[in-house]
Amino acid sequence: MKKLLLAGIVGTSLFAVSCSGVKKAGEAQNQRAEFLKMKGDWQIVSIDYDKAYKIKPFDEGADAQCFIGSHWRFIPNNYSGSYTLDGGRSCPKLIQPIKIDIKSNVFSFKKIADGTKAKQNTAGYTLNLIDRGTDEFSLEQNVPFQGNTVKVVYNFQRTGMDFTR
C-alpha cells in the first residue's frame, strides 16, 4: 500500500512539473509571436514629453526633436536592428546598430559599438511598450531628473518590411 501511495505521489509530481514546463513553453511561444510582429522598418512620427525639459534620448547628445523622423529597423530572428538619424538642422547623422529584446510589455535595447560584441556591452535602455497596433506602437521611457520622473513617449509608425537596404 505504501509503494502504491508513493508511486501516486511521484506520478502526480511528475505530471505537475511537466504541465508547468508546457505552460512556460506556451508563454515563451506567445512572447516570440508578439516579438515577431515588430519585424520591419519603423519611423518615429512624434515624441510626447513635458517641453519644459530638454530631452536628449539614448545618450546621443542630440535633442529629442532630432529623433522625429528617425528610421528604426527591427530584425527579431536574430534580436538585432538599428536606428538612423538623418542629420540636418543641428542634428547629427548616424546609424546605430542595436540588440533588442521584448518580454511582455518591456522593450529593451543596447547600442553596439563598432568592433564589439553585444555580450561585451551590459548597459542599455528599458522602455515600456504601450499602445501596440499592427502598424503603430509607442514606447514610454521614464527618465529620472532631479528627484522627478519625466515621461517620454516615442510614437512609431510602420514604414515597411524591406530588408534589402
CSV table of N, CA and C in Angstrom, one decimal:
chain,number,residue,atom,x,y,z
A,1,MET,N,0.8,-1.2,0.0
A,1,MET,CA,0.0,0.0,0.0
A,1,MET,C,0.9,1.3,0.0
A,2,LYS,N,2.0,1.2,0.8
A,2,LYS,CA,2.9,2.4,0.9
A,2,LYS,C,3.5,2.6,-0.5
A,3,LYS,N,3.9,1.5,-1.2
A,3,LYS,CA,4.5,1.7,-2.5
A,3,LYS,C,3.5,2.3,-3.5
A,4,LEU,N,2.3,1.9,-3.4
A,4,LEU,CA,1.3,2.4,-4.3
A,4,LEU,C,1.0,3.9,-4.0
A,5,LEU,N,1.0,4.3,-2.8
A,5,LEU,CA,0.8,5.7,-2.4
A,5,LEU,C,2.0,6.5,-2.9
A,6,LEU,N,3.3,6.0,-2.7
A,6,LEU,CA,4.5,6.6,-3.1
A,6,LEU,C,4.5,6.8,-4.6
A,7,ALA,N,4.1,5.8,-5.3
A,7,ALA,CA,4.0,5.8,-6.8
A,7,ALA,C,3.0,6.9,-7.2
A,8,GLY,N,1.9,7.0,-6.6
A,8,GLY,CA,0.9,8.0,-6.9
A,8,GLY,C,1.4,9.4,-6.7
A,9,ILE,N,2.1,9.7,-5.6
A,9,ILE,CA,2.7,11.0,-5.3
A,9,ILE,C,3.7,11.3,-6.3
A,10,VAL,N,4.6,10.4,-6.6
A,10,VAL,CA,5.7,10.7,-7.6
A,10,VAL,C,5.0,11.0,-9.0
A,11,GLY,N,4.1,10.2,-9.4
A,11,GLY,CA,3.4,10.4,-10.6
A,11,GLY,C,2.7,11.7,-10.7
A,12,THR,N,2.0,12.1,-9.6
A,12,THR,CA,1.4,13.4,-9.6
A,12,THR,C,2.4,14.5,-9.7
A,13,SER,N,3.5,14.4,-9.0
A,13,SER,CA,4.6,15.4,-9.0
A,13,SER,C,5.1,15.6,-10.4
A,14,LEU,N,5.4,14.4,-11.1
A,14,LEU,CA,5.9,14.5,-12.4
A,14,LEU,C,5.0,15.1,-13.4
A,15,PHE,N,3.7,14.8,-13.2
A,15,PHE,CA,2.6,15.4,-14.1
A,15,PHE,C,2.6,16.9,-13.9
A,16,ALA,N,2.7,17.4,-12.6
A,16,ALA,CA,2.6,18.8,-12.3
A,16,ALA,C,3.8,19.5,-12.9
A,17,VAL,N,5.0,18.9,-12.8
A,17,VAL,CA,6.2,19.6,-13.3
A,17,VAL,C,6.1,19.6,-14.9
A,18,SER,N,5.7,18.6,-15.5
A,18,SER,CA,5.6,18.5,-17.0
A,18,SER,C,4.6,19.6,-17.5
A,19,CYS,N,3.5,19.7,-16.8
A,19,CYS,CA,2.5,20.7,-17.2
A,19,CYS,C,3.0,22.1,-17.0
A,20,SER,N,3.8,22.3,-16.0
A,20,SER,CA,4.4,23.6,-15.8
A,20,SER,C,5.3,24.0,-16.9
A,21,GLY,N,6.1,23.0,-17.4
A,21,GLY,CA,7.0,23.2,-18.5
A,21,GLY,C,6.3,23.5,-19.8
A,22,VAL,N,5.2,22.8,-20.0
A,22,VAL,CA,4.3,23.1,-21.2
A,22,VAL,C,3.8,24.5,-21.1
A,23,LYS,N,3.3,24.9,-20.0
A,23,LYS,CA,2.8,26.3,-19.8
A,23,LYS,C,3.8,27.3,-20.1
A,24,LYS,N,5.1,27.1,-19.5
A,24,LYS,CA,6.1,28.1,-19.8
A,24,LYS,C,6.5,28.1,-21.2
A,25,ALA,N,6.5,27.0,-21.9
A,25,ALA,CA,6.9,26.9,-23.3
A,25,ALA,C,5.8,27.7,-24.1
A,26,GLY,N,4.6,27.5,-23.7
A,26,GLY,CA,3.5,28.2,-24.4
A,26,GLY,C,3.6,29.7,-24.3
A,27,GLU,N,3.9,30.2,-23.1
A,27,GLU,CA,4.1,31.6,-22.8
A,27,GLU,C,5.3,32.1,-23.6
A,28,ALA,N,6.4,31.4,-23.7
A,28,ALA,CA,7.5,31.8,-24.5
A,28,ALA,C,7.2,31.9,-25.9
A,29,GLN,N,6.4,30.9,-26.4
A,29,GLN,CA,6.0,30.9,-27.8
A,29,GLN,C,5.1,32.1,-28.1
A,30,ASN,N,4.2,32.5,-27.2
A,30,ASN,CA,3.3,33.6,-27.4
A,30,ASN,C,4.2,34.9,-27.4
A,31,GLN,N,5.2,35.0,-26.5
A,31,GLN,CA,6.0,36.2,-26.5
A,31,GLN,C,6.8,36.3,-27.8
A,32,ARG,N,7.3,35.2,-28.3
A,32,ARG,CA,8.0,35.2,-29.5
A,32,ARG,C,7.1,35.7,-30.7
A,33,ALA,N,5.9,35.2,-30.7
A,33,ALA,CA,4.9,35.6,-31.7
A,33,ALA,C,4.7,37.1,-31.7
A,34,GLU,N,4.5,37.7,-30.5
A,34,GLU,CA,4.4,39.1,-30.3
A,34,GLU,C,5.6,39.9,-30.8
A,35,PHE,N,6.8,39.3,-30.4
A,35,PHE,CA,8.0,39.9,-30.8
A,35,PHE,C,8.2,40.0,-32.3
A,36,LEU,N,7.8,38.9,-33.0
A,36,LEU,CA,7.9,38.9,-34.5
A,36,LEU,C,7.0,39.9,-35.1
A,37,LYS,N,5.9,40.4,-34.5
A,37,LYS,CA,5.1,41.4,-35.1
A,37,LYS,C,5.8,42.7,-35.2
A,38,MET,N,6.9,42.9,-34.5
A,38,MET,CA,7.7,44.1,-34.5
A,38,MET,C,8.6,44.1,-35.7
A,39,LYS,N,8.8,43.0,-36.4
A,39,LYS,CA,9.7,42.9,-37.5
A,39,LYS,C,9.4,44.0,-38.6
A,40,GLY,N,10.5,44.6,-39.0
A,40,GLY,CA,10.3,45.6,-40.1
A,40,GLY,C,10.9,46.9,-39.9
A,41,ASP,N,10.5,47.9,-40.7
A,41,ASP,CA,11.0,49.2,-40.7
A,41,ASP,C,10.0,50.1,-40.0
A,42,TRP,N,10.4,51.0,-39.2
A,42,TRP,CA,9.6,51.9,-38.4
A,42,TRP,C,10.2,53.3,-38.4
A,43,GLN,N,9.3,54.3,-38.1
A,43,GLN,CA,9.8,55.6,-38.0
A,43,GLN,C,9.1,56.3,-36.8
A,44,ILE,N,9.9,57.1,-36.1
A,44,ILE,CA,9.3,57.8,-35.0
A,44,ILE,C,8.6,59.0,-35.6
A,45,VAL,N,7.2,59.1,-35.4
A,45,VAL,CA,6.4,60.2,-36.0
A,45,VAL,C,6.2,61.3,-35.1
A,46,SER,N,6.3,61.1,-33.8
A,46,SER,CA,6.2,62.1,-32.8
A,46,SER,C,6.8,61.7,-31.5
A,47,ILE,N,7.1,62.6,-30.6
A,47,ILE,CA,7.6,62.4,-29.3
A,47,ILE,C,6.9,63.3,-28.3
A,48,ASP,N,6.2,62.7,-27.3
A,48,ASP,CA,5.5,63.4,-26.3
A,48,ASP,C,6.2,63.5,-25.0
A,49,TYR,N,6.4,64.7,-24.5
A,49,TYR,CA,7.1,64.9,-23.2
A,49,TYR,C,6.8,66.3,-22.8
A,50,ASP,N,7.1,66.6,-21.5
A,50,ASP,CA,7.0,67.9,-21.0
A,50,ASP,C,8.1,68.8,-21.6
A,51,LYS,N,7.7,69.7,-22.4
A,51,LYS,CA,8.7,70.6,-23.2
A,51,LYS,C,9.5,71.5,-22.3
A,52,ALA,N,9.1,71.5,-21.0
A,52,ALA,CA,9.9,72.3,-20.1
A,52,ALA,C,11.3,71.7,-19.9
A,53,TYR,N,11.5,70.5,-20.2
A,53,TYR,CA,12.7,69.8,-20.1
A,53,TYR,C,13.4,69.6,-21.4
A,54,LYS,N,14.7,69.6,-21.4
A,54,LYS,CA,15.5,69.4,-22.7
A,54,LYS,C,15.9,67.9,-22.6
A,55,ILE,N,15.3,67.1,-23.5
A,55,ILE,CA,15.5,65.7,-23.5
A,55,ILE,C,16.5,65.4,-24.6
A,56,LYS,N,17.5,64.5,-24.3
A,56,LYS,CA,18.5,64.0,-25.2
A,56,LYS,C,18.5,62.5,-25.1
A,57,PRO,N,17.6,61.9,-26.0
A,57,PRO,CA,17.4,60.4,-25.8
A,57,PRO,C,18.7,59.6,-26.1
A,58,PHE,N,18.8,58.5,-25.4
A,58,PHE,CA,19.7,57.4,-25.7
A,58,PHE,C,21.2,57.9,-25.8
A,59,ASP,N,21.5,58.9,-25.0
A,59,ASP,CA,22.9,59.3,-24.9
A,59,ASP,C,23.6,59.6,-26.2
A,60,GLU,N,22.8,60.2,-27.1
A,60,GLU,CA,23.3,60.6,-28.5
A,60,GLU,C,23.8,62.0,-28.5
A,61,GLY,N,23.5,62.8,-27.4
A,61,GLY,CA,23.8,64.2,-27.4
A,61,GLY,C,23.0,65.0,-28.3
A,62,ALA,N,21.9,64.5,-28.9
A,62,ALA,CA,21.0,65.2,-29.8
A,62,ALA,C,19.7,65.4,-29.1
A,63,ASP,N,19.1,66.5,-29.4
A,63,ASP,CA,17.8,66.9,-28.9
A,63,ASP,C,16.7,65.9,-29.3
A,64,ALA,N,15.7,65.7,-28.5
A,64,ALA,CA,14.6,64.8,-28.9
A,64,ALA,C,14.0,65.0,-30.2
A,65,GLN,N,14.0,66.3,-30.6
A,65,GLN,CA,13.4,66.6,-32.0
A,65,GLN,C,14.2,66.0,-33.1
A,66,CYS,N,15.5,65.7,-32.9
A,66,CYS,CA,16.3,65.0,-33.9
A,66,CYS,C,15.8,63.6,-34.2
A,67,PHE,N,15.1,63.0,-33.2
A,67,PHE,CA,14.6,61.7,-33.3
A,67,PHE,C,13.3,61.6,-34.1
A,68,ILE,N,12.6,62.7,-34.2
A,68,ILE,CA,11.4,62.7,-35.0
A,68,ILE,C,11.8,62.5,-36.5
A,69,GLY,N,11.2,61.4,-37.1
A,69,GLY,CA,11.6,61.1,-38.5
A,69,GLY,C,12.7,60.1,-38.5
A,70,SER,N,13.3,59.7,-37.4
A,70,SER,CA,14.4,58.7,-37.4
A,70,SER,C,13.8,57.3,-37.8
A,71,HIS,N,14.7,56.6,-38.5
A,71,HIS,CA,14.3,55.3,-39.0
A,71,HIS,C,14.8,54.2,-38.1
A,72,TRP,N,13.9,53.2,-37.7
A,72,TRP,CA,14.3,52.1,-36.9
A,72,TRP,C,14.0,50.8,-37.6
A,73,ARG,N,14.9,49.9,-37.5
A,73,ARG,CA,14.7,48.6,-38.1
A,73,ARG,C,14.9,47.5,-37.0
A,74,PHE,N,13.9,46.6,-37.0
A,74,PHE,CA,13.9,45.5,-36.0
A,74,PHE,C,13.9,44.2,-36.8
A,75,ILE,N,14.9,43.3,-36.5
A,75,ILE,CA,15.0,42.0,-37.1
A,75,ILE,C,15.0,41.0,-35.9
A,76,PRO,N,13.8,40.5,-35.6
A,76,PRO,CA,13.6,39.7,-34.4
A,76,PRO,C,14.3,38.3,-34.5
A,77,ASN,N,14.5,37.8,-35.7
A,77,ASN,CA,15.0,36.4,-35.7
A,77,ASN,C,16.4,36.3,-35.2
A,78,ASN,N,17.2,37.5,-35.1
A,78,ASN,CA,18.5,37.5,-34.5
A,78,ASN,C,18.6,38.6,-33.5
A,79,TYR,N,17.5,39.1,-33.1
A,79,TYR,CA,17.4,40.1,-32.0
A,79,TYR,C,18.3,41.4,-32.3
A,80,SER,N,18.3,41.8,-33.5
A,80,SER,CA,19.2,42.9,-33.9
A,80,SER,C,18.3,44.0,-34.5
A,81,GLY,N,19.0,45.1,-34.8
A,81,GLY,CA,18.3,46.2,-35.5
A,81,GLY,C,19.3,47.4,-35.6
A,82,SER,N,18.7,48.5,-35.9
A,82,SER,CA,19.5,49.7,-35.9
A,82,SER,C,18.5,50.9,-35.9
A,83,TYR,N,19.0,52.1,-35.6
A,83,TYR,CA,18.3,53.3,-35.8
A,83,TYR,C,19.2,54.3,-36.5
A,84,THR,N,18.5,55.2,-37.3
A,84,THR,CA,19.3,56.1,-38.1
A,84,THR,C,18.7,57.5,-37.9
A,85,LEU,N,19.6,58.4,-37.6
A,85,LEU,CA,19.2,59.8,-37.6
A,85,LEU,C,19.8,60.4,-38.9
A,86,ASP,N,18.9,61.2,-39.6
A,86,ASP,CA,19.3,61.7,-40.9
A,86,ASP,C,20.2,62.9,-40.9
A,87,GLY,N,20.3,63.6,-39.8
A,87,GLY,CA,21.1,64.8,-39.7
A,87,GLY,C,20.2,66.0,-40.2
A,88,GLY,N,20.9,67.1,-40.4
A,88,GLY,CA,20.2,68.3,-40.7
A,88,GLY,C,19.9,69.1,-39.5
A,89,ARG,N,19.6,70.4,-39.7
A,89,ARG,CA,19.4,71.4,-38.6
A,89,ARG,C,20.7,71.2,-37.7
A,90,SER,N,20.5,71.1,-36.4
A,90,SER,CA,21.6,70.9,-35.6
A,90,SER,C,21.7,69.4,-35.1
A,91,CYS,N,21.2,68.5,-35.9
A,91,CYS,CA,21.1,67.1,-35.5
A,91,CYS,C,22.3,66.3,-36.2
A,92,PRO,N,22.8,65.4,-35.5
A,92,PRO,CA,23.9,64.5,-36.0
A,92,PRO,C,23.3,63.5,-37.1
A,93,LYS,N,24.2,63.1,-37.9
A,93,LYS,CA,23.8,62.0,-38.9
A,93,LYS,C,24.5,60.7,-38.3
A,94,LEU,N,23.7,59.7,-38.1
A,94,LEU,CA,24.3,58.5,-37.6
A,94,LEU,C,23.5,57.3,-37.9
A,95,ILE,N,24.1,56.1,-37.9
A,95,ILE,CA,23.5,54.8,-37.9
A,95,ILE,C,24.0,54.0,-36.7
A,96,GLN,N,23.1,53.6,-35.8
A,96,GLN,CA,23.5,53.0,-34.6
A,96,GLN,C,22.9,51.5,-34.6
A,97,PRO,N,23.8,50.5,-34.7
A,97,PRO,CA,23.4,49.1,-34.5
A,97,PRO,C,22.9,48.9,-33.1
A,98,ILE,N,21.9,48.1,-32.9
A,98,ILE,CA,21.4,47.7,-31.6
A,98,ILE,C,21.0,46.3,-31.5
A,99,LYS,N,21.0,45.8,-30.3
A,99,LYS,CA,20.4,44.4,-30.0
A,99,LYS,C,19.1,44.7,-29.2
A,100,ILE,N,18.1,44.0,-29.5
A,100,ILE,CA,16.8,44.3,-29.0
A,100,ILE,C,16.2,43.0,-28.3
A,101,ASP,N,15.2,43.3,-27.4
A,101,ASP,CA,14.5,42.2,-26.8
A,101,ASP,C,13.2,42.7,-26.3
A,102,ILE,N,12.2,41.9,-26.3
A,102,ILE,CA,10.8,42.3,-25.8
A,102,ILE,C,10.4,41.1,-25.0
A,103,LYS,N,10.0,41.4,-23.7
A,103,LYS,CA,9.4,40.5,-22.8
A,103,LYS,C,8.2,41.1,-22.2
A,104,SER,N,7.1,40.5,-22.4
A,104,SER,CA,5.8,41.1,-22.0
A,104,SER,C,5.6,42.4,-22.6
A,105,ASN,N,5.5,43.5,-21.9
A,105,ASN,CA,5.4,44.8,-22.4
A,105,ASN,C,6.6,45.6,-22.1
A,106,VAL,N,7.8,45.0,-22.1
A,106,VAL,CA,9.0,45.7,-21.8
A,106,VAL,C,9.9,45.5,-23.1
A,107,PHE,N,10.3,46.7,-23.6
A,107,PHE,CA,11.2,46.7,-24.8
A,107,PHE,C,12.5,47.2,-24.3
A,108,SER,N,13.6,46.4,-24.6
A,108,SER,CA,14.9,46.8,-24.2
A,108,SER,C,15.8,46.7,-25.4
A,109,PHE,N,16.8,47.6,-25.3
A,109,PHE,CA,17.8,47.6,-26.4
A,109,PHE,C,19.2,48.1,-25.8
A,110,LYS,N,20.2,47.7,-26.5
A,110,LYS,CA,21.5,48.2,-26.1
A,110,LYS,C,22.3,48.5,-27.4
A,111,LYS,N,23.0,49.6,-27.4
A,111,LYS,CA,23.8,50.0,-28.6
A,111,LYS,C,25.0,49.1,-28.7
A,112,ILE,N,25.3,48.8,-29.9
A,112,ILE,CA,26.5,48.0,-30.2
A,112,ILE,C,27.5,48.9,-30.9
A,113,ALA,N,28.7,49.1,-30.3
A,113,ALA,CA,29.7,49.9,-30.9
A,113,ALA,C,30.5,49.1,-31.9
A,114,ASP,N,31.1,49.7,-32.9
A,114,ASP,CA,31.9,49.0,-33.9
A,114,ASP,C,33.0,48.2,-33.2
A,115,GLY,N,33.1,47.0,-33.7
A,115,GLY,CA,34.2,46.1,-33.2
A,115,GLY,C,33.9,45.5,-31.9
A,116,THR,N,32.7,45.6,-31.3
A,116,THR,CA,32.4,45.0,-30.0
A,116,THR,C,31.3,44.0,-30.2
A,117,LYS,N,31.2,43.0,-29.4
A,117,LYS,CA,30.1,42.1,-29.4
A,117,LYS,C,29.1,42.5,-28.4
A,118,ALA,N,27.8,42.1,-28.6
A,118,ALA,CA,26.7,42.5,-27.8
A,118,ALA,C,26.9,42.1,-26.3
A,119,LYS,N,27.5,40.9,-26.1
A,119,LYS,CA,27.7,40.5,-24.7
A,119,LYS,C,28.7,41.3,-24.0
A,120,GLN,N,29.5,42.1,-24.7
A,120,GLN,CA,30.5,42.9,-24.0
A,120,GLN,C,29.9,44.2,-23.5
A,121,ASN,N,28.7,44.5,-24.0
A,121,ASN,CA,28.0,45.7,-23.6
A,121,ASN,C,26.9,45.4,-22.6
A,122,THR,N,27.0,45.8,-21.4
A,122,THR,CA,26.0,45.4,-20.4
A,122,THR,C,25.0,46.6,-20.2
A,123,ALA,N,25.3,47.8,-20.7
A,123,ALA,CA,24.4,48.9,-20.5
A,123,ALA,C,23.4,49.0,-21.6
A,124,GLY,N,22.2,49.5,-21.3
A,124,GLY,CA,21.2,49.6,-22.3
A,124,GLY,C,20.0,50.4,-21.8
A,125,TYR,N,18.9,50.3,-22.5
A,125,TYR,CA,17.7,51.1,-22.2
A,125,TYR,C,16.5,50.2,-22.1
A,126,THR,N,15.6,50.6,-21.2
A,126,THR,CA,14.4,49.8,-21.0
A,126,THR,C,13.2,50.8,-21.1
A,127,LEU,N,12.3,50.4,-22.0
A,127,LEU,CA,11.1,51.2,-22.2
A,127,LEU,C,9.9,50.3,-22.1
A,128,ASN,N,8.8,51.0,-21.8
A,128,ASN,CA,7.5,50.2,-21.7
A,128,ASN,C,6.8,50.3,-23.1
A,129,LEU,N,6.4,49.1,-23.6
A,129,LEU,CA,5.7,49.0,-24.8
A,129,LEU,C,4.2,49.3,-24.6
A,130,ILE,N,3.7,50.4,-25.2
A,130,ILE,CA,2.3,50.8,-24.9
A,130,ILE,C,1.6,51.0,-26.3
A,131,ASP,N,0.3,50.9,-26.3
A,131,ASP,CA,-0.5,51.2,-27.5
A,131,ASP,C,0.0,50.5,-28.7
A,132,ARG,N,0.2,49.2,-28.7
A,132,ARG,CA,0.7,48.5,-29.8
A,132,ARG,C,-0.5,48.1,-30.8
A,133,GLY,N,-0.3,48.4,-32.0
A,133,GLY,CA,-1.2,48.0,-33.1
A,133,GLY,C,-0.4,47.3,-34.2
A,134,THR,N,-1.1,47.0,-35.3
A,134,THR,CA,-0.4,46.3,-36.4
A,134,THR,C,0.7,47.2,-37.0
A,135,ASP,N,0.3,48.5,-37.2
A,135,ASP,CA,1.2,49.4,-37.9
A,135,ASP,C,1.7,50.6,-37.1
A,136,GLU,N,1.5,50.5,-35.8
A,136,GLU,CA,2.0,51.6,-34.9
A,136,GLU,C,2.1,51.0,-33.5
A,137,PHE,N,3.0,51.7,-32.8
A,137,PHE,CA,3.2,51.4,-31.4
A,137,PHE,C,3.9,52.6,-30.7
A,138,SER,N,3.9,52.6,-29.4
A,138,SER,CA,4.6,53.6,-28.6
A,138,SER,C,5.4,53.0,-27.6
A,139,LEU,N,6.6,53.6,-27.3
A,139,LEU,CA,7.5,53.2,-26.3
A,139,LEU,C,7.5,54.4,-25.3
A,140,GLU,N,7.4,54.0,-24.0
A,140,GLU,CA,7.4,55.0,-22.9
A,140,GLU,C,8.6,54.8,-22.1
A,141,GLN,N,9.4,55.9,-21.9
A,141,GLN,CA,10.6,55.9,-21.2
A,141,GLN,C,10.4,56.8,-20.0
A,142,ASN,N,10.8,56.3,-18.8
A,142,ASN,CA,10.7,57.1,-17.6
A,142,ASN,C,12.1,57.6,-17.2
A,143,VAL,N,12.4,58.9,-17.4
A,143,VAL,CA,13.7,59.4,-17.2
A,143,VAL,C,13.8,60.1,-15.8
A,144,PRO,N,14.6,59.7,-14.9
A,144,PRO,CA,14.8,60.4,-13.7
A,144,PRO,C,15.5,61.7,-13.8
A,145,PHE,N,15.0,62.7,-13.2
A,145,PHE,CA,15.6,64.1,-13.3
A,145,PHE,C,15.3,64.8,-12.0
A,146,GLN,N,16.4,65.1,-11.3
A,146,GLN,CA,16.3,65.9,-10.0
A,146,GLN,C,15.2,65.5,-9.1
A,147,GLY,N,15.1,64.2,-8.8
A,147,GLY,CA,14.1,63.7,-7.9
A,147,GLY,C,12.7,63.5,-8.6
A,148,ASN,N,12.5,63.9,-9.8
A,148,ASN,CA,11.3,63.7,-10.5
A,148,ASN,C,11.5,62.6,-11.6
A,149,THR,N,10.4,62.2,-12.2
A,149,THR,CA,10.4,61.4,-13.4
A,149,THR,C,9.7,62.1,-14.5
A,150,VAL,N,10.5,62.2,-15.6
A,150,VAL,CA,9.9,62.7,-16.8
A,150,VAL,C,9.5,61.6,-17.8
A,151,LYS,N,8.3,61.6,-18.2
A,151,LYS,CA,7.8,60.5,-19.1
A,151,LYS,C,8.0,61.0,-20.5
A,152,VAL,N,8.7,60.2,-21.3
A,152,VAL,CA,8.9,60.5,-22.7
A,152,VAL,C,8.3,59.3,-23.5
A,153,VAL,N,7.4,59.7,-24.4
A,153,VAL,CA,6.7,58.7,-25.3
A,153,VAL,C,7.1,58.9,-26.7
A,154,TYR,N,7.7,57.8,-27.3
A,154,TYR,CA,8.1,57.8,-28.7
A,154,TYR,C,7.0,57.0,-29.5
A,155,ASN,N,6.4,57.7,-30.4
A,155,ASN,CA,5.3,57.1,-31.2
A,155,ASN,C,5.9,56.7,-32.6
A,156,PHE,N,5.7,55.4,-32.9
A,156,PHE,CA,6.3,54.8,-34.1
A,156,PHE,C,5.2,54.4,-35.0
A,157,GLN,N,5.5,54.4,-36.3
A,157,GLN,CA,4.6,54.0,-37.4
A,157,GLN,C,5.4,53.1,-38.3
A,158,ARG,N,4.8,52.0,-38.8
A,158,ARG,CA,5.5,51.1,-39.7
A,158,ARG,C,5.7,51.8,-41.0
A,159,THR,N,6.9,51.6,-41.6
A,159,THR,CA,7.1,52.2,-42.9
A,159,THR,C,7.4,51.1,-44.0
A,160,GLY,N,7.6,49.8,-43.5
A,160,GLY,CA,7.7,48.7,-44.4
A,160,GLY,C,8.4,47.5,-43.9
A,161,MET,N,8.7,46.6,-44.7
A,161,MET,CA,9.3,45.3,-44.3
A,161,MET,C,10.5,45.1,-45.2
A,162,ASP,N,11.1,46.1,-45.8
A,162,ASP,CA,12.2,46.0,-46.8
A,162,ASP,C,13.5,45.8,-46.1
A,163,PHE,N,14.1,44.6,-46.3
A,163,PHE,CA,15.4,44.3,-45.7
A,163,PHE,C,16.6,44.3,-46.7
A,164,THR,N,16.3,44.9,-47.9
A,164,THR,CA,17.4,45.0,-48.9
A,164,THR,C,18.4,46.1,-48.7
A,165,ARG,N,18.0,47.1,-47.9
A,165,ARG,CA,19.0,48.2,-47.7
A,165,ARG,C,19.8,48.0,-46.5
